[in-house]
Structure formats: structure tokens, C-alpha cells
Coordinates of C-alpha atoms in Angstrom, one line a residue:
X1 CA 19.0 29.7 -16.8
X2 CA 22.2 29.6 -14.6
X3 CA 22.2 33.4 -14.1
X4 CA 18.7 33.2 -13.4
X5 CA 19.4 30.6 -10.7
X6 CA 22.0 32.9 -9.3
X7 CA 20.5 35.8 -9.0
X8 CA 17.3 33.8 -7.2
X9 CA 20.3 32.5 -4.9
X10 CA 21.6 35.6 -4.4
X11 CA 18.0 37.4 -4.0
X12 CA 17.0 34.5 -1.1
X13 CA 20.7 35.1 0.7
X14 CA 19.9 38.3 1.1
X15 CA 16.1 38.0 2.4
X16 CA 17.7 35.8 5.3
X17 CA 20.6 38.2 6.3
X18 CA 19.5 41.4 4.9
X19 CA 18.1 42.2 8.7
X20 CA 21.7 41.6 9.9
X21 CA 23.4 43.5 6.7
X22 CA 21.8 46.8 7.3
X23 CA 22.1 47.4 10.3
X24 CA 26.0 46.3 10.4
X25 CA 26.5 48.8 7.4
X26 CA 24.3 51.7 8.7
X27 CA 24.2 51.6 12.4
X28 CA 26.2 54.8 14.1
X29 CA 28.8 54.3 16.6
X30 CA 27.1 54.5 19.9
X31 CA 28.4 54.1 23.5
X32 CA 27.7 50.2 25.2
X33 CA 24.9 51.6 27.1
X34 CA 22.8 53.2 24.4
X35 CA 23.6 49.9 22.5
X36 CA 22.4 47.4 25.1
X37 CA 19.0 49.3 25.3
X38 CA 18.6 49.5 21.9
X39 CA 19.2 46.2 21.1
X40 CA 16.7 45.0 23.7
X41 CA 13.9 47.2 22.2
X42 CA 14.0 46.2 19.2
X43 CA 11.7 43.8 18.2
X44 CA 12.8 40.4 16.3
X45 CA 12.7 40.9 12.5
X46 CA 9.8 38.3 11.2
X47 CA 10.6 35.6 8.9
X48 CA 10.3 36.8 5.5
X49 CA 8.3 33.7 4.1
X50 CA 10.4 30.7 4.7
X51 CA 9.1 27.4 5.8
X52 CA 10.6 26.0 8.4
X53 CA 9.6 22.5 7.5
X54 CA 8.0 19.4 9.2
X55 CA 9.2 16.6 10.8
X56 CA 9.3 13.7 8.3
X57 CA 8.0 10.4 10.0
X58 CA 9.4 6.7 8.4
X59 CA 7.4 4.3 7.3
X60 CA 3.4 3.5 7.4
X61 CA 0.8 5.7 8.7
X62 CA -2.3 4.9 10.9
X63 CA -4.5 3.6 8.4
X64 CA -2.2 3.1 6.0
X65 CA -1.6 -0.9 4.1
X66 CA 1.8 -2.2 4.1
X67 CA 3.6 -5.3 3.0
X68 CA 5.0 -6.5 6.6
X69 CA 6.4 -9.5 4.9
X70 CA 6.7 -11.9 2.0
X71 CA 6.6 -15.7 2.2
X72 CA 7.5 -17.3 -1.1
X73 CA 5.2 -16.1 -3.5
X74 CA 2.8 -14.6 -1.1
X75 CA 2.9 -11.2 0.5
X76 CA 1.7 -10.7 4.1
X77 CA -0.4 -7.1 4.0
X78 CA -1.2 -5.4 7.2
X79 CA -3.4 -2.2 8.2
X80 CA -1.1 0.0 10.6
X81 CA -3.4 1.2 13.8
X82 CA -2.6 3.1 16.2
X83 CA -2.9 0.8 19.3
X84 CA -3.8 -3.5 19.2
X85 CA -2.9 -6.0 17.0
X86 CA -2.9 -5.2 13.1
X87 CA -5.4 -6.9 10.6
X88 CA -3.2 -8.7 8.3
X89 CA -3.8 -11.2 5.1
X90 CA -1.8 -12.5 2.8
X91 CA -2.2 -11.7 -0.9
X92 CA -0.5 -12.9 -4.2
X93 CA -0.7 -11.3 -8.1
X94 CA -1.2 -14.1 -11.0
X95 CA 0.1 -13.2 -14.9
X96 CA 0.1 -14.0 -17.6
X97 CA 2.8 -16.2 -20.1
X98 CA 4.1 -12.5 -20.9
X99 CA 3.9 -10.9 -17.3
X100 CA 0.5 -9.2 -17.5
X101 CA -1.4 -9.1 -14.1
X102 CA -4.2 -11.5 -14.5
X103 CA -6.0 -11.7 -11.6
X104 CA -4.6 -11.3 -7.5
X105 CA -6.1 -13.1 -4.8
X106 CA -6.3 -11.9 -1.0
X107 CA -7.0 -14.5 1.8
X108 CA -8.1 -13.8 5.2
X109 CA -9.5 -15.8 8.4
X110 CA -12.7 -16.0 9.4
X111 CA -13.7 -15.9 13.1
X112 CA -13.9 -19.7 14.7
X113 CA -17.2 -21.4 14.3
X114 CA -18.4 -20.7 10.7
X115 CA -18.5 -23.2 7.6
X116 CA -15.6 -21.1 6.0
X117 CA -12.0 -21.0 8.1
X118 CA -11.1 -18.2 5.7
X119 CA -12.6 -16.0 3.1
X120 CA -10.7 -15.1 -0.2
X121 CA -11.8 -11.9 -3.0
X122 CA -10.4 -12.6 -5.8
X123 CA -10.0 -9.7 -8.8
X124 CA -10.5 -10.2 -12.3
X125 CA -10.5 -7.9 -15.4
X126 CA -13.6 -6.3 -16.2
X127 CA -13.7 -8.0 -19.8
X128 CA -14.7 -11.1 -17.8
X129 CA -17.7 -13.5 -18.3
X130 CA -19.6 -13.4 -15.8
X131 CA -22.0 -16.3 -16.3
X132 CA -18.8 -18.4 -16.8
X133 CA -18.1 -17.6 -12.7
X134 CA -14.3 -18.6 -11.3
X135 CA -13.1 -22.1 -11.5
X136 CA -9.9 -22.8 -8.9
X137 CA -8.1 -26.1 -9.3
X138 CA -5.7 -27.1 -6.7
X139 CA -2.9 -29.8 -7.7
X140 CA -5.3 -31.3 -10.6
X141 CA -8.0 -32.2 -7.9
X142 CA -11.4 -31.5 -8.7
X143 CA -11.9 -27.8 -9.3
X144 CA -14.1 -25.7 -7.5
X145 CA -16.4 -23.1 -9.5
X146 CA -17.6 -19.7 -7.6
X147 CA -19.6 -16.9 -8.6
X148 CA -18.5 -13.3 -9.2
X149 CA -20.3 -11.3 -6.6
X150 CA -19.8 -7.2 -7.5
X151 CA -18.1 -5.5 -10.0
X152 CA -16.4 -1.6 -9.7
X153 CA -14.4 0.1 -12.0
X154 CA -11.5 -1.3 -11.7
X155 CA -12.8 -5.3 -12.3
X156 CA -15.1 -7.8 -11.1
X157 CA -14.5 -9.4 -7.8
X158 CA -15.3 -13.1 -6.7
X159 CA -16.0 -13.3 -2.5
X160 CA -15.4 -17.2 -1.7
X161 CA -15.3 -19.2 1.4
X162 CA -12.5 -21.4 2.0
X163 CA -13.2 -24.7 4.2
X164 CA -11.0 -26.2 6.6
X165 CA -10.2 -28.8 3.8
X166 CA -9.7 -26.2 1.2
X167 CA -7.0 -24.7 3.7
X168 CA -4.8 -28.1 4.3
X169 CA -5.1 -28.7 0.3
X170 CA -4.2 -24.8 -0.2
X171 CA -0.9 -25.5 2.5
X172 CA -0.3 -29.6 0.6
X173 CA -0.5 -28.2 -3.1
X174 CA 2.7 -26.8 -5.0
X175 CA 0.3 -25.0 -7.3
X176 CA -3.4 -24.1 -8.2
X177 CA -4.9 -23.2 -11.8
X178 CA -7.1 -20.1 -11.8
X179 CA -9.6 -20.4 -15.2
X180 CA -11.8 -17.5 -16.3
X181 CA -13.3 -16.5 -19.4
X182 CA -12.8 -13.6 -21.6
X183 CA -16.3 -11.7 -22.6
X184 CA -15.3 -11.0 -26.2
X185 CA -14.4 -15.2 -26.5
X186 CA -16.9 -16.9 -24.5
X187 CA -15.1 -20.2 -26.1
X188 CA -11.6 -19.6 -24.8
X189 CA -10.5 -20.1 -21.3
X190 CA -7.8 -18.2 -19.9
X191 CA -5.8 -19.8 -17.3
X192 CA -3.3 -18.5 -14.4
X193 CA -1.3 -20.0 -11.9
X194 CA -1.7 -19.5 -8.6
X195 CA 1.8 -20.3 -6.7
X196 CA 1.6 -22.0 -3.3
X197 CA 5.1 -21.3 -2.3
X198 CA 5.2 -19.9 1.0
X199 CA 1.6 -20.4 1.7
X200 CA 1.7 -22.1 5.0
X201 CA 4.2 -19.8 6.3
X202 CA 2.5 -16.9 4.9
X203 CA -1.2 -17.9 6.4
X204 CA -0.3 -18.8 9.6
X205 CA 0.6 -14.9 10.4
X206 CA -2.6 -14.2 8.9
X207 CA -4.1 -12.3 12.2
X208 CA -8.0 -13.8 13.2
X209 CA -10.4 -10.8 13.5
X210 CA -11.8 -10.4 16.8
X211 CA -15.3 -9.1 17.9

């Protein structure tokens, strides 16, 4: 393997210079003027298959997400555009007792003058129940249950509204409980917590879409 890589080496040194090479070794001694003039005839030897590379740009591309910042346990995520403000919402993944993602909730505003200040998806596995819809508990106050609304292949999605209330409990709470319920053990709930670290910090960058 290491003479092969040598002799590549060796073969790609000499693709580059063997332009130069030759005619150093086999050009005949002329006089300056018969030089010049051939020189400037000759046309410029074409690059034998190299790539000359492309300008590598840092960071996020138009229409490309990105984590712009993260405020306690929530992350602030942001489309990238190419002039205006950026849509941005915060998102946060729940697990299990042993670390397994669970469930992850995104939360983003709502234009002024609705029921809802904000709107939140929220994924689940696709082993869920259904029927048994999303219950969200914040603090130990009286849960709320929501439907699941659409389902793709990679889990089942709840689309909930989030009142003005729900927001100020949301920004008050140290912690919300997340219950679903598995398909295969329609008897068992499974339980998640939803951290509310950072959350009034985090939803106050939260941009508001505009018409």
C-alpha cells in the first residue's frame, strides 16, 4: 500500500510539472529572439484534470435550520433567509429514565388576535395510542388532553393551541409532565418531563410571523 501511494504521488507530481520538465530537458539552445517568439506562441498547456476547488462558505445556508441559541433546556431554531427577519421557535427533546428520546416539542407564536398566542407540534413514537390523545400537565395543575392530528413515518404528531394563560403557566412552572400511551399496553402510561428551564428567555426570542 505505501509504494502504491508513492508511485500515485509520484505519477500526480509529474502530471503537474511534466509541461515544465520536458521542455527544460529537451528544448535546444536558441538565441533570446527566437526564444521570446516561441514562448509567446505557444499556447498554455491545459490542466490535466485537476479541480481547482470551491470556495467553502461557514455556517447555515438559505434555507437551512439552525440552533441560533439555547436557553436552559430549550433550543432557539431559526430558518436562515436570505434578506428580513428569520422565523425562529424554540424546541426541546423529552427521554426517557435511560436517555431514549421520547417525544420533542416545538413552540411557535401565533399572529395577534387569535384564541391561541402560540401553537406547539408535538412528536410521538409511532407505537402510540391514538384514541388515548396527549395529556400535558404543567406543575400538577389540571392537565390538558389534545388530539393527535397526522401521522408520517417517522411518528405521530399532536398540533395544539396554547392560550395566553397556558403561556404565563408555561413561563411560572419549573416543569410539565407529558403522558402518552403505548399501543401494544393500552393500560400503561408512559410519562416524560418536559423542562421549563429557560423557557421565558427562550420564548420571548421566538420571532411573530408576519403577513
Amino acid at each position: 500500500m505505501h509504494n502504491l501511494l508513492t508511485r500515485i504521488s509520484i505519477i500526480a507530481a509529474l502530471a503537474v510539472a511534466g509541461p515544465a520538465f520536458a521542455q527544460d530537458t529537451t528544448a535546444p539552445q536558441t538565441d533570446a529572439g527566437q526564444t521570446d517568439a516561441t514562448q509567446t506562441e505557444a499556447p498554455a498547456p491545459a490542466d490535466p484534470g485537476l479541480a481547482m476547488g470551491e470556495t467553502v462558505t461557514d455556517g447555515p445556508q438559505p434555507g437551512q435550520t439552525y440552533v441560533r441559541e439555547v436557553s436552559g433546556d430549550w433550543s432557539l431554531e431559526c430558518l436562515k433567509v436570505e434578506e428580513g427577519e428569520e422565523p425562529c421557535q424554540i424546541f426541546q427533546t423529552m427521554t426517557d429514565g435511560e436517555g431514549n428520546q421520547v417525544a420533542n416539542m416545538r413552540i411557535f407564536k401565533l399572529p395577534a388576535g387569535g384564541q391561541a398566542e402560540a401553537g406547539a407540534l408535538v412528536a410521538v413514537p409511532l407505537e402510540t395510542l391514538l384514541t388515548a390523545q396527549l395529556t400535558i400537565t404543567v406543575d400538577g395543575a389540571q392537565p390538558k388532553r389534545y388530539p393527535f392530528s397526522v401521522c408520517d413515518r417517522q411518528g405521530c404528531y399532536a398540533r395544539i393551541g396554547l392560550t395566553t394563560e397556558d403561556i404565563a403557566s408555561y413561563k411560572r412552572g419549573a416543569s410539565a409532565t407529558v403522558t402518552l400511551v403505548p399501543f401494544v399496553a393500552p393500560d400503561e402510561r408512559v410519562e416524560v418531563t418536559l423542562s421549563l428551564s429557560g423557557f421565558t428567555a427562550g420564548y420571548d426570542m421566538v420571532t411573530v410571523p408576519t403577513e
